[in-house]
Amino acid sequence: MSFYERHRDFVEELERIAPEGVRVEWSGDVLVMQASPPDAHRLDVAVLRGQFERHVPEGYVPRERTRIVSPDVSKGREPDLTYLPAEVLSEPGNRAPAAEALIAVEIVSPSNPGNDWMDKLHDYAVMRIPLYLIVDPRERTVTLFSEPGHDRYHTRTDRKFGDGIGIPEPFGFTLDLAVLVPYRD
């Protein structure tokens, strides 16, 4: 029985009472609660979403902070941005099957970068999310992972802010990284 199944009432109560802007996620038997991101983080999500919007496949919609779950591997994550079929989002609650997500986009948290670079990298590969895009405003880098298999991605592409990075089908475009906002020291 998964962590979520064993502690469903507890997790749902935490989600209900968590202050505005606090995320509740789980990975295996670890529960992660994280505070609201800085404004630069939210701005980068908006910039990325604006570029993806012009290339999103028909029938898919953008979602921010929708929990994607994969009960077979006891994972629950809330990407900063993902694209899911509209019909999946008509279900009650704020959960969607990870198998339906086209991409997970994360903006690295200045307070907990390991969560995006290690934990989520592993979890999204296990969930078989086809594309994982990490924007790291601390380092001014963007990394795209693709071809998930077992517990890792097989392909990695790195670029710097100011460059462009190819986003494969079903989006099929070059993401402009010159408009991203780095964190200020």
mmCIF file of C-alpha atoms in Angstrom:
data_model
loop_
_atom_site.group_PDB
_atom_site.id
_atom_site.type_symbol
_atom_site.label_atom_id
_atom_site.label_comp_id
_atom_site.label_asym_id
_atom_site.label_seq_id
_atom_site.Cartn_x
_atom_site.Cartn_y
_atom_site.Cartn_z
ATOM 1 C CA MET A 1 0.000 0.000 0.000
ATOM 2 C CA SER A 2 1.422 3.419 -0.992
ATOM 3 C CA PHE A 3 2.109 6.342 1.351
ATOM 4 C CA TYR A 4 -0.846 8.213 -0.103
ATOM 5 C CA GLU A 5 -3.180 5.233 0.328
ATOM 6 C CA ARG A 6 -2.040 4.716 3.948
ATOM 7 C CA HIS A 7 -2.289 8.410 4.829
ATOM 8 C CA ARG A 8 -4.928 9.699 2.414
ATOM 9 C CA ASP A 9 -7.000 11.490 5.075
ATOM 10 C CA PHE A 10 -3.905 13.139 6.577
ATOM 11 C CA VAL A 11 -2.558 14.327 3.195
ATOM 12 C CA GLU A 12 -5.944 15.649 2.118
ATOM 13 C CA GLU A 13 -6.336 17.494 5.431
ATOM 14 C CA LEU A 14 -2.867 19.045 5.009
ATOM 15 C CA GLU A 15 -3.831 20.173 1.511
ATOM 16 C CA ARG A 16 -7.034 21.681 2.864
ATOM 17 C CA ILE A 17 -5.457 23.610 5.759
ATOM 18 C CA ALA A 18 -2.141 24.583 4.156
ATOM 19 C CA PRO A 19 -1.766 28.365 3.899
ATOM 20 C CA GLU A 20 -2.264 29.960 0.485
ATOM 21 C CA GLY A 21 0.793 29.328 -1.671
ATOM 22 C CA VAL A 22 2.082 26.294 0.232
ATOM 23 C CA ARG A 23 2.519 23.148 -1.837
ATOM 24 C CA VAL A 24 1.996 19.667 -0.442
ATOM 25 C CA GLU A 25 3.686 16.895 -2.461
ATOM 26 C CA TRP A 26 4.768 13.361 -1.728
ATOM 27 C CA SER A 27 7.429 11.067 -3.115
ATOM 28 C CA GLY A 28 7.439 7.523 -1.823
ATOM 29 C CA ASP A 29 7.206 7.903 1.953
ATOM 30 C CA VAL A 30 8.422 11.521 2.038
ATOM 31 C CA LEU A 31 6.008 14.416 2.372
ATOM 32 C CA VAL A 32 7.283 17.779 1.065
ATOM 33 C CA MET A 33 5.723 21.135 1.966
ATOM 34 C CA GLN A 34 7.123 24.221 0.272
ATOM 35 C CA ALA A 35 6.341 27.947 0.567
ATOM 36 C CA SER A 36 5.385 30.271 -2.269
ATOM 37 C CA PRO A 37 8.111 30.954 -4.837
ATOM 38 C CA PRO A 38 9.665 34.391 -5.450
ATOM 39 C CA ASP A 39 8.222 36.767 -8.061
ATOM 40 C CA ALA A 40 11.013 35.945 -10.581
ATOM 41 C CA HIS A 41 9.890 32.314 -10.370
ATOM 42 C CA ARG A 42 6.287 33.209 -11.196
ATOM 43 C CA LEU A 43 7.398 35.532 -13.989
ATOM 44 C CA ASP A 44 9.450 32.751 -15.608
ATOM 45 C CA VAL A 45 6.461 30.400 -15.450
ATOM 46 C CA ALA A 46 4.338 33.042 -17.207
ATOM 47 C CA VAL A 47 7.016 33.610 -19.887
ATOM 48 C CA LEU A 48 7.322 29.875 -20.562
ATOM 49 C CA ARG A 49 3.574 29.374 -20.623
ATOM 50 C CA GLY A 50 3.212 32.182 -23.155
ATOM 51 C CA GLN A 51 5.677 30.490 -25.508
ATOM 52 C CA PHE A 52 4.203 27.012 -25.101
ATOM 53 C CA GLU A 53 0.672 28.349 -25.694
ATOM 54 C CA ARG A 54 1.399 28.928 -29.384
ATOM 55 C CA HIS A 55 2.425 25.273 -29.858
ATOM 56 C CA VAL A 56 0.184 23.239 -27.563
ATOM 57 C CA PRO A 57 -1.534 20.274 -29.248
ATOM 58 C CA GLU A 58 -5.280 20.550 -29.703
ATOM 59 C CA GLY A 59 -7.254 19.230 -26.756
ATOM 60 C CA TYR A 60 -4.503 19.965 -24.216
ATOM 61 C CA VAL A 61 -4.548 22.770 -21.688
ATOM 62 C CA PRO A 62 -1.870 24.317 -19.459
ATOM 63 C CA ARG A 63 -2.024 23.688 -15.745
ATOM 64 C CA GLU A 64 -0.019 25.221 -12.951
ATOM 65 C CA ARG A 65 0.196 23.400 -9.647
ATOM 66 C CA THR A 66 -2.093 20.538 -10.619
ATOM 67 C CA ARG A 67 -1.043 17.407 -8.785
ATOM 68 C CA ILE A 68 0.022 14.659 -11.136
ATOM 69 C CA VAL A 69 -0.070 11.213 -9.624
ATOM 70 C CA SER A 70 1.182 7.788 -10.461
ATOM 71 C CA PRO A 71 -0.186 5.391 -7.850
ATOM 72 C CA ASP A 72 1.805 2.476 -9.236
ATOM 73 C CA VAL A 73 4.990 4.195 -8.061
ATOM 74 C CA SER A 74 3.543 6.137 -5.105
ATOM 75 C CA LYS A 75 4.397 9.567 -6.460
ATOM 76 C CA GLY A 76 2.505 12.840 -6.295
ATOM 77 C CA ARG A 77 4.018 16.036 -7.685
ATOM 78 C CA GLU A 78 2.831 19.522 -8.654
ATOM 79 C CA PRO A 79 4.863 20.824 -11.595
ATOM 80 C CA ASP A 80 5.106 24.573 -12.019
ATOM 81 C CA LEU A 81 3.624 23.998 -15.476
ATOM 82 C CA THR A 82 2.294 20.960 -17.305
ATOM 83 C CA TYR A 83 -0.034 20.250 -20.226
ATOM 84 C CA LEU A 84 -2.887 17.783 -19.806
ATOM 85 C CA PRO A 85 -5.907 16.720 -21.865
ATOM 86 C CA ALA A 86 -8.910 18.946 -21.130
ATOM 87 C CA GLU A 87 -11.135 15.926 -20.395
ATOM 88 C CA VAL A 88 -8.790 14.767 -17.615
ATOM 89 C CA LEU A 89 -9.222 18.101 -15.862
ATOM 90 C CA SER A 90 -13.006 17.797 -15.817
ATOM 91 C CA GLU A 91 -12.680 15.129 -13.119
ATOM 92 C CA PRO A 92 -13.279 16.259 -9.514
ATOM 93 C CA GLY A 93 -10.299 17.277 -7.388
ATOM 94 C CA ASN A 94 -6.928 18.723 -8.292
ATOM 95 C CA ARG A 95 -5.285 15.481 -9.456
ATOM 96 C CA ALA A 96 -4.442 14.121 -12.879
ATOM 97 C CA PRO A 97 -2.768 10.887 -13.971
ATOM 98 C CA ALA A 98 0.917 11.428 -14.757
ATOM 99 C CA ALA A 99 0.518 9.205 -17.805
ATOM 100 C CA GLU A 100 -1.545 11.994 -19.413
ATOM 101 C CA ALA A 101 1.045 14.793 -18.959
ATOM 102 C CA LEU A 102 3.010 15.873 -22.038
ATOM 103 C CA ILE A 103 5.699 17.735 -20.063
ATOM 104 C CA ALA A 104 6.653 18.776 -16.545
ATOM 105 C CA VAL A 105 8.262 22.212 -16.231
ATOM 106 C CA GLU A 106 9.980 23.260 -13.016
ATOM 107 C CA ILE A 107 11.633 26.548 -12.074
ATOM 108 C CA VAL A 108 14.360 25.700 -9.549
ATOM 109 C CA SER A 109 13.610 26.889 -6.054
ATOM 110 C CA PRO A 110 16.373 29.016 -4.537
ATOM 111 C CA SER A 111 15.784 27.393 -1.150
ATOM 112 C CA ASN A 112 15.600 23.742 -2.231
ATOM 113 C CA PRO A 113 17.255 23.127 -5.632
ATOM 114 C CA GLY A 114 17.823 19.435 -4.899
ATOM 115 C CA ASN A 115 14.093 18.822 -5.019
ATOM 116 C CA ASP A 116 13.983 19.773 -8.733
ATOM 117 C CA TRP A 117 17.426 18.476 -9.743
ATOM 118 C CA MET A 118 17.340 15.136 -7.948
ATOM 119 C CA ASP A 119 13.990 14.141 -6.490
ATOM 120 C CA LYS A 120 11.690 15.399 -9.244
ATOM 121 C CA LEU A 121 14.143 14.348 -11.962
ATOM 122 C CA HIS A 122 13.878 10.801 -10.647
ATOM 123 C CA ASP A 123 10.122 10.944 -9.984
ATOM 124 C CA TYR A 124 9.147 12.340 -13.378
ATOM 125 C CA ALA A 125 11.230 9.668 -15.126
ATOM 126 C CA VAL A 126 9.551 6.945 -13.049
ATOM 127 C CA MET A 127 6.178 8.492 -13.897
ATOM 128 C CA ARG A 128 7.184 8.271 -17.587
ATOM 129 C CA ILE A 129 6.515 11.948 -18.284
ATOM 130 C CA PRO A 130 7.993 12.327 -21.789
ATOM 131 C CA LEU A 131 9.672 15.715 -21.253
ATOM 132 C CA TYR A 132 11.061 17.390 -18.135
ATOM 133 C CA LEU A 133 12.245 20.996 -18.476
ATOM 134 C CA ILE A 134 14.243 22.508 -15.615
ATOM 135 C CA VAL A 135 14.815 26.259 -15.597
ATOM 136 C CA ASP A 136 17.513 27.220 -13.092
ATOM 137 C CA PRO A 137 17.471 31.018 -12.564
ATOM 138 C CA ARG A 138 20.324 30.699 -10.026
ATOM 139 C CA GLU A 139 22.703 29.391 -12.689
ATOM 140 C CA ARG A 140 20.935 30.938 -15.710
ATOM 141 C CA THR A 141 20.584 27.532 -17.334
ATOM 142 C CA VAL A 142 17.811 25.447 -18.855
ATOM 143 C CA THR A 143 17.940 21.667 -19.140
ATOM 144 C CA LEU A 144 15.579 19.452 -21.091
ATOM 145 C CA PHE A 145 15.344 15.768 -20.218
ATOM 146 C CA SER A 146 13.586 13.323 -22.544
ATOM 147 C CA GLU A 147 13.220 9.611 -23.228
ATOM 148 C CA PRO A 148 12.259 8.393 -19.744
ATOM 149 C CA GLY A 149 13.117 4.825 -18.881
ATOM 150 C CA HIS A 150 12.798 3.131 -15.506
ATOM 151 C CA ASP A 151 14.193 5.679 -13.040
ATOM 152 C CA ARG A 152 16.042 8.123 -15.308
ATOM 153 C CA TYR A 153 15.878 10.080 -18.533
ATOM 154 C CA HIS A 154 18.146 8.921 -21.350
ATOM 155 C CA THR A 155 18.569 12.270 -23.132
ATOM 156 C CA ARG A 156 19.728 15.585 -21.688
ATOM 157 C CA THR A 157 20.138 18.954 -23.437
ATOM 158 C CA ASP A 158 21.629 21.970 -21.635
ATOM 159 C CA ARG A 159 21.428 25.626 -22.671
ATOM 160 C CA LYS A 160 22.108 29.020 -21.092
ATOM 161 C CA PHE A 161 19.731 31.945 -20.691
ATOM 162 C CA GLY A 162 19.995 33.909 -23.930
ATOM 163 C CA ASP A 163 20.079 30.798 -26.141
ATOM 164 C CA GLY A 164 17.210 28.738 -27.494
ATOM 165 C CA ILE A 165 16.355 25.109 -26.799
ATOM 166 C CA GLY A 166 14.427 22.780 -29.091
ATOM 167 C CA ILE A 167 11.230 21.418 -27.578
ATOM 168 C CA PRO A 168 10.331 18.199 -29.424
ATOM 169 C CA GLU A 169 6.929 17.125 -30.681
ATOM 170 C CA PRO A 170 4.140 17.226 -29.823
ATOM 171 C CA PHE A 171 5.076 20.892 -29.251
ATOM 172 C CA GLY A 172 7.802 21.179 -31.931
ATOM 173 C CA PHE A 173 9.339 24.627 -31.474
ATOM 174 C CA THR A 174 12.435 26.440 -30.238
ATOM 175 C CA LEU A 175 11.948 27.917 -26.776
ATOM 176 C CA ASP A 176 13.472 31.417 -26.493
ATOM 177 C CA LEU A 177 15.564 31.540 -23.310
ATOM 178 C CA ALA A 178 16.596 35.188 -23.735
ATOM 179 C CA VAL A 179 13.396 36.368 -22.051
ATOM 180 C CA LEU A 180 13.836 34.365 -18.825
ATOM 181 C CA VAL A 181 14.535 36.231 -15.595
ATOM 182 C CA PRO A 182 17.445 35.140 -13.365
ATOM 183 C CA TYR A 183 17.281 35.355 -9.583
ATOM 184 C CA ARG A 184 19.032 38.366 -8.135
ATOM 185 C CA ASP A 185 21.597 37.806 -5.406
#
